[in-house]
Amino acid sequence: MGSAMTEPATPVDNDSPLPAEEHGGVTDDQVRAVAEALAEGAIERAVALVQELHAADQAQLLHQVDAAQRAALVEALRGRLDAEVLANLEGLVQEEVLEQLGPAMVANAVTELETDDAVHVLAALDEEERRDVLDAVPTLERAQIEQSLAYPEESAGRLMQQAFIAVPDFWTVGQVIDYLRNSPGLPDEFYELFVTDPAQRPVGTVSLNRFLKAKRDVVVRDIMDADPTFLPAGMDREEVAFEFQQYDLPSAGVVDADGRLIGVIMFDDVVDVVREEVEEDLLLLSGVGEAGLTRSVTETTRARFPWLFVNVLTAFLAAAVIGFFEGTIEQMVAAAVLMPIVASMGGNAANQTVAVAVRALATHTLTTSNAARIVINELLVGGANGVLFALIVGLVGGVWFGSPALGLVFGLAMMINLLAAALAGILIPLGLDRAGIDPAVASSVFVTTVTDVVGFFVFLSLVTLLLL
Amino acid sequence: MGSAMTEPATPVDNDSPLPAEEHGGVTDDQVRAVAEALAEGAIERAVALVQELHAADQAQLLHQVDAAQRAALVEALRGRLDAEVLANLEGLVQEEVLEQLGPAMVANAVTELETDDAVHVLAALDEEERRDVLDAVPTLERAQIEQSLAYPEESAGRLMQQAFIAVPDFWTVGQVIDYLRNSPGLPDEFYELFVTDPAQRPVGTVSLNRFLKAKRDVVVRDIMDADPTFLPAGMDREEVAFEFQQYDLPSAGVVDADGRLIGVIMFDDVVDVVREEVEEDLLLLSGVGEAGLTRSVTETTRARFPWLFVNVLTAFLAAAVIGFFEGTIEQMVAAAVLMPIVASMGGNAANQTVAVAVRALATHTLTTSNAARIVINELLVGGANGVLFALIVGLVGGVWFGSPALGLVFGLAMMINLLAAALAGILIPLGLDRAGIDPAVASSVFVTTVTDVVGFFVFLSLVTLLLL
């Protein structure tokens, strides 16, 4: 069950240690206060209100105000805008803000950010804008960013940051601690120390908590995990997310084709991937490719048109099946009344199976070793629900039109279509996955076409053969 | 786009540091090898194969073999089964394994686990079984578990583990390090140190990496974050997940109603929540309440029946609308052929909007401050796609039946239904959310009912009024 039914959580009492500016994201009141300040022309008050927020909340606020307010805020904040805010923006809003700031300002921000965040910002720009920005980034940072950008878009190489801490395995804990205390340029966040050989190949890791419990004279080699998970830079980010979830990793080293350690992926980047991958499945199953309520009307229309177009084609196919039986409908209008019920139930039953199958494939629960068993299970479920709904609709249909024979035919068609729904619902995602196609992309279209066509055809055929 | 279209990631070369036993989850080959060993009666070989896997992979394997193989494995592993494996099992498989092991064995496992994992295992048992297990757990662990179980099922209190490290703010870094080195009972995993006052109220936190960079004589007070995020134990887990994602937290302290620190939630538990919450939305939108391909046929049938039953009711409602126009269909069978197209397009367009709206509500992108603007946007998108598809279907329908008038009526009905779809698709999730109901639960049902009824009614009315 979803959780929106429970009361929103509130701080436990007035002494609660929850600071307003780092809790629960941006509130409607905060958004309204900023909007009012802008409306009154009190630009500096608006800026002050924004700047007391956490960077992630500033980004959220920029998403929630309208385009004119956003432009005014960005103009006022120009030069004072935290680079982290840019990294927390998404989609159209990010594109707009980056364009407004211009290449020089974006280059400053990109230079400040960790590689993964810099790459996220740059990915929002087109080829030419990206060139302009990179030209204004200092050589070292530019080289690092370009190395990450060279990896495929949804790969580990794009997710990693290049700042990590590596030590040789013969150092003692004391030596490492002294190194950490006296090196000012170390990364802000790290959860493990990497142990590398002279060729920069990783030979182990030491988690910080394990490290902290060890005495100063212990040698790193003796407390390191010599068998940790390292991810190839070309690994797909969905597989990266699987590794993190399966083994509860706070971070994981990334290695290049020569086995050299080149970066580290942090859990927080993976949380975003996990959410985005499931959301992608959800939106694809609902016929939305790239989503977002905050895109422009033109963009949204363009994004939703293709799936609706595919649907209109399949709907015409189903209509053609009906057209084939015009004579039948003329003789028995009741068939036209009942036929959408057969099709609709088939579509819904199939979509249930598709949703479960798509997630089971994504979480590695549905595999070659259990596919046959699961197909049989789905057929049994389809059969069981088929019998139940055949009885229900057969009875209701028969009584409604005062014709037991019509009820019988209606029930029979329902049972056959629910079996077809079960088969299509499991075999189509399995087949697409086997063919290397994301099963979420096309499952619903194909599956609903099957259940519409089978539903109309079986029902109208049975009516024609048995009742006329 | 999903990522199943890319090649599966492979280790980069033969010297790759990827150990087979902690990478990519369990493979089909591994599952087959275990199944073969079991089939040949080589129980100890099967056990050895299982035990060389990571606990999470052992759990995954238990999900993938069939019930008889699972029972045989659990029987052979009895007493040697890693407690972590039990914590990694889900749903029906977890219930079966726990029942097979019996209360005494489960109690041993529960005693070994961190509170959050112990609670997850106990949640799979019914009241009486849970009592039996808890009676066999030592007093201290039992008290801790019961404290967690006292919080609501989807709350921070259930997610937290009670093992954390708290130090007073006047200690020096050196004192803390000595404490960590000399206290054997500390938790295995921790990412921050909590700083508490004598009443156990948190006054700050120190991340381990910050701590490691500080010199021995620095006082904790001077390096702590005095304004971190603490979560009330009653906070809903969806809000917990939002906090972690918004502020990239590796862990967060949990406080009780008196503001005392009582536990800590780790990022890896939150990753599961993030995935489960989006999956819940996905499955609810597809009409599956509680899912799982690995449940029994009876359970699956029972889980899917209710939504199909609601759908059959709404389908009959839509059929009743058609029944009202029997005379019209008798005079113009073409109407029966085309009417499912109007309904189907409306349903699909509405489901696109619902999916986007449900996710936007969950991620706090759709709020009171921008709702009006977004409703207008959706209407414009509905209008735009309405005009486009009115032209397409009007043309095709008119040509098909050689009647421009029918084409016109068909197109007009399409446009009206796509507008209705946009309105229903955004207003119904918004309304449910405002009423405190999870918008994913019921959106699709309501919305498709609207588009079916409006679609059939408008089209058949227009045909009756204008063409007969």
Short mmCIF file of C-alpha atoms in Angstrom, two decimals, chain A residues 1-6 9-13 15 17-19 21-25 28 31 54 56-57 60 64-66 154 173 177 180-182 186-191 201 208-209 211-216 227-230 232 235-236 238 242-243 245-250 256-258 267-268 271 274-275 277-283 285-288 291-295 297 300-301 304-305 307-309 311-312 315-316 319-320 322-323 326 329-330 333 336-337 339-341 344-345 348-349 351-353 355-357 359-360 363-370 373-374 377-378 380-381 384-385 388-389 392-393 396 400-401 410 436-438 456, chain B residues 1-6 9-13 15 17-19 21-25 28 31 54 56-57 60 64-66 154 173 177 180-182 186-191 201 208-209 211-216 227-230 232 235-236 238 242-243 245-250 256-258 267-268 271 274-275 277-283 285-288 291-295 297 300-301 304-305 307-309 311-312 315-316 319-320 322-323 326 329-330 333 336-337 339-341 344-345 348-349 351-353 355-357 359-360 363-370 373-374 377-378 380-381 384-385 388-389 392-393 396 400-401 410 436-438 456:
data_model
loop_
_atom_site.label_atom_id
_atom_site.label_comp_id
_atom_site.label_asym_id
_atom_site.label_seq_id
_atom_site.Cartn_x
_atom_site.Cartn_y
_atom_site.Cartn_z
CA MET A 1 0.00 0.00 0.00
CA GLY A 2 1.15 3.51 -0.71
CA SER A 3 1.74 5.71 2.22
CA ALA A 4 -0.03 8.92 1.26
CA MET A 5 -2.93 7.77 3.45
CA THR A 6 -0.99 8.35 6.64
CA ALA A 9 5.12 13.32 9.50
CA THR A 10 5.70 16.31 11.72
CA PRO A 11 8.57 17.15 14.02
CA VAL A 12 7.97 15.45 17.34
CA ASP A 13 7.94 18.56 19.54
CA ASP A 15 12.51 21.20 20.91
CA PRO A 17 16.32 19.12 16.41
CA LEU A 18 14.92 19.40 12.87
CA PRO A 19 16.24 22.57 11.31
CA GLU A 21 16.27 24.67 6.17
CA GLU A 22 17.33 21.06 5.83
CA HIS A 23 14.18 19.08 6.17
CA GLY A 24 11.36 17.95 3.95
CA GLY A 25 12.41 19.87 0.89
CA ASP A 28 4.64 25.72 -0.50
CA VAL A 31 7.76 29.09 -2.74
CA HIS A 54 20.01 23.85 0.94
CA ALA A 56 18.92 20.70 -3.42
CA ASP A 57 16.00 22.77 -2.13
CA GLN A 60 13.50 22.22 -6.23
CA GLN A 64 8.30 24.99 -8.85
CA VAL A 65 8.17 28.68 -9.74
CA ASP A 66 7.04 29.65 -13.22
CA GLU A 154 24.27 5.26 -19.28
CA VAL A 173 47.13 2.79 9.54
CA ILE A 177 45.96 8.83 9.01
CA LEU A 180 44.72 12.17 5.39
CA ARG A 181 45.39 14.85 8.03
CA ASN A 182 48.05 16.61 6.00
CA LEU A 186 41.31 15.25 -0.70
CA PRO A 187 37.70 14.62 -1.78
CA ASP A 188 34.92 15.90 0.52
CA GLU A 189 33.06 12.62 0.75
CA PHE A 190 34.50 9.12 0.84
CA TYR A 191 33.39 5.89 2.47
CA ARG A 201 45.44 -1.48 -10.23
CA LEU A 208 36.39 3.77 7.00
CA ASN A 209 34.76 2.19 10.00
CA PHE A 211 39.99 1.52 9.40
CA LEU A 212 39.01 3.58 12.43
CA LYS A 213 38.89 0.54 14.66
CA ALA A 214 42.46 -0.53 13.70
CA LYS A 215 45.55 0.49 15.68
CA ARG A 216 48.21 2.81 14.21
CA ASP A 227 37.97 -9.27 -2.80
CA PRO A 228 35.71 -6.26 -3.21
CA THR A 229 33.41 -5.33 -6.10
CA PHE A 230 35.03 -3.25 -8.85
CA PRO A 232 34.15 -1.83 -15.38
CA MET A 235 29.09 -1.35 -17.34
CA ASP A 236 25.49 -0.30 -17.89
CA GLU A 238 21.24 -0.57 -14.51
CA PHE A 242 21.97 -3.97 -9.22
CA GLU A 243 25.48 -4.42 -7.74
CA GLN A 245 21.55 -3.01 -4.14
CA GLN A 246 22.56 -6.64 -4.03
CA TYR A 247 25.69 -6.06 -1.93
CA ASP A 248 24.65 -2.91 -0.01
CA LEU A 249 27.68 -0.95 -1.23
CA PRO A 250 28.23 2.64 0.01
CA ASP A 256 39.20 0.98 -17.04
CA ALA A 257 39.88 -1.60 -19.74
CA ASP A 258 43.40 -2.12 -18.39
CA PHE A 267 25.60 5.37 -3.27
CA ASP A 268 23.71 8.66 -3.71
CA VAL A 271 19.81 5.91 -5.56
CA VAL A 274 17.40 3.08 -9.06
CA ARG A 275 14.53 5.58 -8.92
CA GLU A 277 15.10 3.09 -13.88
CA VAL A 278 11.85 2.08 -12.17
CA GLU A 279 10.23 5.38 -13.13
CA GLU A 280 11.30 4.79 -16.72
CA ASP A 281 9.55 1.41 -16.67
CA LEU A 282 6.46 2.98 -15.11
CA LEU A 283 6.28 5.75 -17.70
CA LEU A 285 4.28 1.05 -19.48
CA SER A 286 1.89 4.01 -19.43
CA GLY A 287 2.95 5.06 -22.91
CA VAL A 288 5.06 8.04 -21.93
CA ALA A 291 8.11 12.57 -19.12
CA GLY A 292 7.84 15.63 -16.99
CA LEU A 293 4.93 17.88 -16.14
CA THR A 294 7.27 20.84 -16.26
CA ARG A 295 8.05 20.63 -19.96
CA VAL A 297 3.12 22.15 -24.05
CA THR A 300 4.83 17.31 -24.00
CA THR A 301 2.50 16.96 -26.97
CA ARG A 304 3.12 11.73 -26.04
CA PHE A 305 2.06 11.72 -29.70
CA TRP A 307 2.56 6.20 -28.48
CA LEU A 308 -0.93 7.56 -29.13
CA PHE A 309 -0.22 7.20 -32.84
CA ASN A 311 -2.31 3.08 -30.38
CA VAL A 312 -4.54 4.57 -33.07
CA ALA A 315 -7.17 0.47 -32.54
CA PHE A 316 -7.94 0.61 -36.27
CA ALA A 319 -11.85 -2.01 -35.56
CA ALA A 320 -11.10 -3.80 -38.82
CA ILE A 322 -15.14 -5.69 -35.91
CA GLY A 323 -15.80 -4.40 -39.43
CA GLU A 326 -20.77 -5.97 -39.57
CA ILE A 329 -23.79 -6.87 -35.43
CA GLU A 330 -26.65 -5.83 -37.69
CA VAL A 333 -26.82 -5.44 -31.67
CA ALA A 336 -21.78 -4.62 -30.09
CA VAL A 337 -22.81 -3.74 -26.55
CA MET A 339 -17.79 -6.82 -27.12
CA PRO A 340 -15.89 -3.90 -25.47
CA ILE A 341 -16.15 -5.74 -22.13
CA SER A 344 -11.22 -4.34 -21.91
CA MET A 345 -10.92 -7.24 -19.46
CA ASN A 348 -6.38 -5.15 -18.10
CA ALA A 349 -5.45 -8.73 -17.23
CA ASN A 351 -1.30 -5.32 -18.32
CA GLN A 352 -1.21 -6.82 -14.83
CA THR A 353 1.00 -9.64 -16.06
CA ALA A 355 3.84 -4.99 -15.17
CA VAL A 356 4.87 -7.85 -12.91
CA ALA A 357 6.99 -9.46 -15.66
CA ARG A 359 9.78 -5.64 -12.90
CA ALA A 360 10.75 -9.29 -12.38
CA THR A 363 15.25 -7.26 -10.68
CA HIS A 364 16.61 -10.57 -12.02
CA THR A 365 13.73 -12.51 -10.40
CA LEU A 366 12.55 -13.80 -13.80
CA THR A 367 15.41 -15.65 -15.49
CA THR A 368 16.02 -18.48 -17.93
CA SER A 369 16.04 -20.98 -15.08
CA ASN A 370 12.49 -20.26 -13.97
CA ARG A 373 7.58 -22.49 -14.59
CA ILE A 374 6.41 -18.88 -14.51
CA ASN A 377 1.86 -20.27 -13.49
CA GLU A 378 0.58 -17.27 -15.44
CA LEU A 380 -3.04 -21.14 -14.58
CA VAL A 381 -3.79 -17.70 -13.10
CA ALA A 384 -8.57 -19.36 -12.93
CA ASN A 385 -9.58 -15.73 -13.41
CA LEU A 388 -14.41 -16.80 -12.52
CA PHE A 389 -15.11 -13.93 -14.90
CA ILE A 392 -19.80 -13.51 -13.74
CA VAL A 393 -20.15 -11.92 -17.17
CA VAL A 396 -24.98 -10.87 -16.17
CA TRP A 400 -29.43 -8.52 -19.36
CA PHE A 401 -30.39 -9.66 -22.87
CA PHE A 410 -19.98 -14.15 -23.82
CA GLY A 436 17.73 -7.37 -26.35
CA ILE A 437 14.85 -4.85 -26.38
CA ASP A 438 13.74 -3.18 -23.15
CA PHE A 456 -13.32 -9.01 -30.70
CA MET B 1 15.32 4.88 -22.50
CA GLY B 2 15.81 1.57 -20.75
CA SER B 3 19.15 -0.02 -20.97
CA ALA B 4 18.36 -3.60 -21.89
CA MET B 5 19.24 -2.67 -25.48
CA THR B 6 22.91 -2.33 -24.71
CA ALA B 9 28.43 -5.61 -19.25
CA THR B 10 31.34 -8.02 -19.11
CA PRO B 11 34.55 -7.89 -17.11
CA VAL B 12 37.05 -5.86 -19.05
CA ASP B 13 39.74 -8.53 -19.40
CA ASP B 15 42.94 -10.08 -15.24
CA PRO B 17 39.48 -7.92 -10.49
CA LEU B 18 35.85 -9.05 -10.55
CA PRO B 19 35.49 -12.09 -8.30
CA GLU B 21 31.20 -14.85 -6.15
CA GLU B 22 30.48 -11.19 -5.58
CA HIS B 23 29.39 -9.85 -8.89
CA GLY B 24 26.23 -9.63 -10.92
CA GLY B 25 24.12 -11.73 -8.60
CA ASP B 28 21.67 -19.24 -14.46
CA VAL B 31 21.25 -22.16 -10.30
CA HIS B 54 27.31 -14.00 -0.94
CA ALA B 56 22.30 -11.83 -0.94
CA ASP B 57 23.02 -14.25 -3.80
CA GLN B 60 18.34 -14.83 -4.79
CA GLN B 64 14.89 -18.97 -8.32
CA VAL B 65 14.80 -22.70 -7.59
CA ASP B 66 11.40 -24.38 -7.32
CA GLU B 154 6.04 1.91 7.15
CA VAL B 173 39.38 13.04 18.23
CA ILE B 177 39.72 6.88 18.19
CA LEU B 180 36.64 2.88 18.76
CA ARG B 181 39.82 0.80 18.85
CA ASN B 182 39.13 -0.66 22.27
CA LEU B 186 30.56 -1.65 18.09
CA PRO B 187 28.32 -1.92 15.01
CA ASP B 188 29.87 -3.38 11.83
CA GLU B 189 28.85 -0.55 9.55
CA PHE B 190 28.65 3.13 10.36
CA TYR B 191 29.19 6.27 8.31
CA ARG B 201 19.62 14.07 22.73
CA LEU B 208 33.87 9.57 9.25
CA ASN B 209 35.86 11.22 6.47
CA PHE B 211 36.76 12.83 11.46
CA LEU B 212 39.71 11.07 9.81
CA LYS B 213 41.12 14.32 8.51
CA ALA B 214 41.12 15.91 11.98
CA LYS B 215 44.13 15.84 14.34
CA ARG B 216 44.04 13.91 17.65
CA ASP B 227 22.64 21.14 12.15
CA PRO B 228 22.17 17.71 10.63
CA THR B 229 18.96 15.92 9.61
CA PHE B 230 17.32 13.86 12.36
CA PRO B 232 11.25 11.39 13.97
CA MET B 235 7.97 9.59 10.01
CA ASP B 236 6.56 7.76 6.99
CA GLU B 238 8.34 7.63 1.85
CA PHE B 242 12.78 11.84 0.24
CA GLU B 243 15.14 13.22 2.93
CA GLN B 245 17.56 11.56 -1.74
CA GLN B 246 17.23 15.31 -1.36
CA TYR B 247 20.25 15.68 0.92
CA ASP B 248 22.36 12.68 -0.25
CA LEU B 249 22.58 11.24 3.27
CA PRO B 250 24.63 8.06 3.89
CA ASP B 256 11.84 9.45 19.64
CA ALA B 257 9.02 11.72 20.81
CA ASP B 258 11.29 13.12 23.55
CA PHE B 267 21.33 4.39 2.94
CA ASP B 268 21.01 0.75 1.81
CA VAL B 271 17.54 2.35 -1.57
CA VAL B 274 12.97 4.09 -3.03
CA ARG B 275 12.73 1.11 -5.38
CA GLU B 277 7.79 2.90 -3.53
CA VAL B 278 8.16 3.48 -7.28
CA GLU B 279 7.46 -0.21 -7.98
CA GLU B 280 4.33 0.06 -5.85
CA ASP B 281 3.15 2.97 -8.01
CA LEU B 282 3.98 1.04 -11.17
CA LEU B 283 2.10 -2.05 -10.06
CA LEU B 285 -1.14 1.79 -12.02
CA SER B 286 -1.20 -1.57 -13.81
CA GLY B 287 -3.88 -2.88 -11.48
CA VAL B 288 -1.68 -5.16 -9.40
CA ALA B 291 2.79 -8.47 -6.85
CA GLY B 292 5.33 -11.17 -7.36
CA LEU B 293 5.71 -13.81 -10.03
CA THR B 294 6.94 -16.20 -7.38
CA ARG B 295 3.71 -16.38 -5.42
CA VAL B 297 -1.28 -19.52 -8.36
CA THR B 300 -1.73 -14.47 -7.52
CA THR B 301 -5.27 -15.09 -8.72
CA ARG B 304 -5.32 -9.77 -9.25
CA PHE B 305 -9.03 -10.55 -9.01
CA TRP B 307 -8.94 -4.92 -9.79
CA LEU B 308 -10.32 -7.07 -12.62
CA PHE B 309 -13.62 -7.13 -10.75
CA ASN B 311 -12.84 -3.23 -14.15
CA VAL B 312 -15.70 -5.55 -15.08
CA ALA B 315 -16.88 -2.09 -18.34
CA PHE B 316 -20.54 -2.95 -17.77
CA ALA B 319 -21.62 -1.17 -22.04
CA ALA B 320 -24.81 0.23 -20.52
CA ILE B 322 -23.73 1.63 -25.55
CA GLY B 323 -26.93 -0.29 -24.78
CA GLU B 326 -28.88 0.15 -29.59
CA ILE B 329 -26.15 1.00 -33.94
CA GLU B 330 -28.90 -0.95 -35.68
CA VAL B 333 -23.27 -0.44 -37.78
CA ALA B 336 -20.10 0.07 -33.51
CA VAL B 337 -16.95 -0.45 -35.53
CA MET B 339 -16.61 3.52 -31.14
CA PRO B 340 -13.88 1.35 -29.48
CA ILE B 341 -11.26 3.58 -31.14
CA SER B 344 -9.26 3.32 -26.42
CA MET B 345 -7.50 6.55 -27.39
CA ASN B 348 -4.42 5.73 -23.33
CA ALA B 349 -4.09 9.50 -23.30
CA ASN B 351 -3.12 6.94 -18.55
CA GLN B 352 -0.17 8.94 -19.89
CA THR B 353 -1.23 11.93 -17.83
CA ALA B 355 1.44 8.18 -14.80
CA VAL B 356 3.25 11.51 -15.03
CA ALA B 357 1.00 13.09 -12.38
CA ARG B 359 5.22 10.41 -10.16
CA ALA B 360 5.24 14.20 -9.98
CA THR B 363 8.62 13.44 -6.06
CA HIS B 364 7.11 16.74 -4.84
CA THR B 365 7.32 18.23 -8.36
CA LEU B 366 3.55 18.73 -8.50
CA THR B 367 2.47 20.87 -5.55
CA THR B 368 -0.20 23.38 -4.57
CA SER B 369 1.94 26.20 -5.89
CA ASN B 370 2.01 24.93 -9.47
CA ARG B 373 -0.56 25.96 -14.14
CA ILE B 374 -0.09 22.24 -14.75
CA ASN B 377 -0.83 22.75 -19.51
CA GLU B 378 -2.41 19.30 -19.60
CA LEU B 380 -3.52 22.41 -23.83
CA VAL B 381 -1.66 19.14 -24.52
CA ALA B 384 -3.33 19.75 -29.27
CA ASN B 385 -3.29 15.95 -29.49
CA LEU B 388 -4.16 16.10 -34.44
CA PHE B 389 -5.97 12.81 -33.85
CA ILE B 392 -6.22 11.59 -38.53
CA VAL B 393 -9.17 9.45 -37.46
CA VAL B 396 -9.48 7.55 -42.13
CA TRP B 400 -13.28 3.87 -44.81
CA PHE B 401 -17.07 4.20 -44.71
CA PHE B 410 -15.77 10.62 -35.41
CA GLY B 436 -5.22 11.78 1.51
CA ILE B 437 -5.59 8.73 -0.77
CA ASP B 438 -2.57 7.34 -2.62
CA PHE B 456 -19.04 6.03 -26.11
#
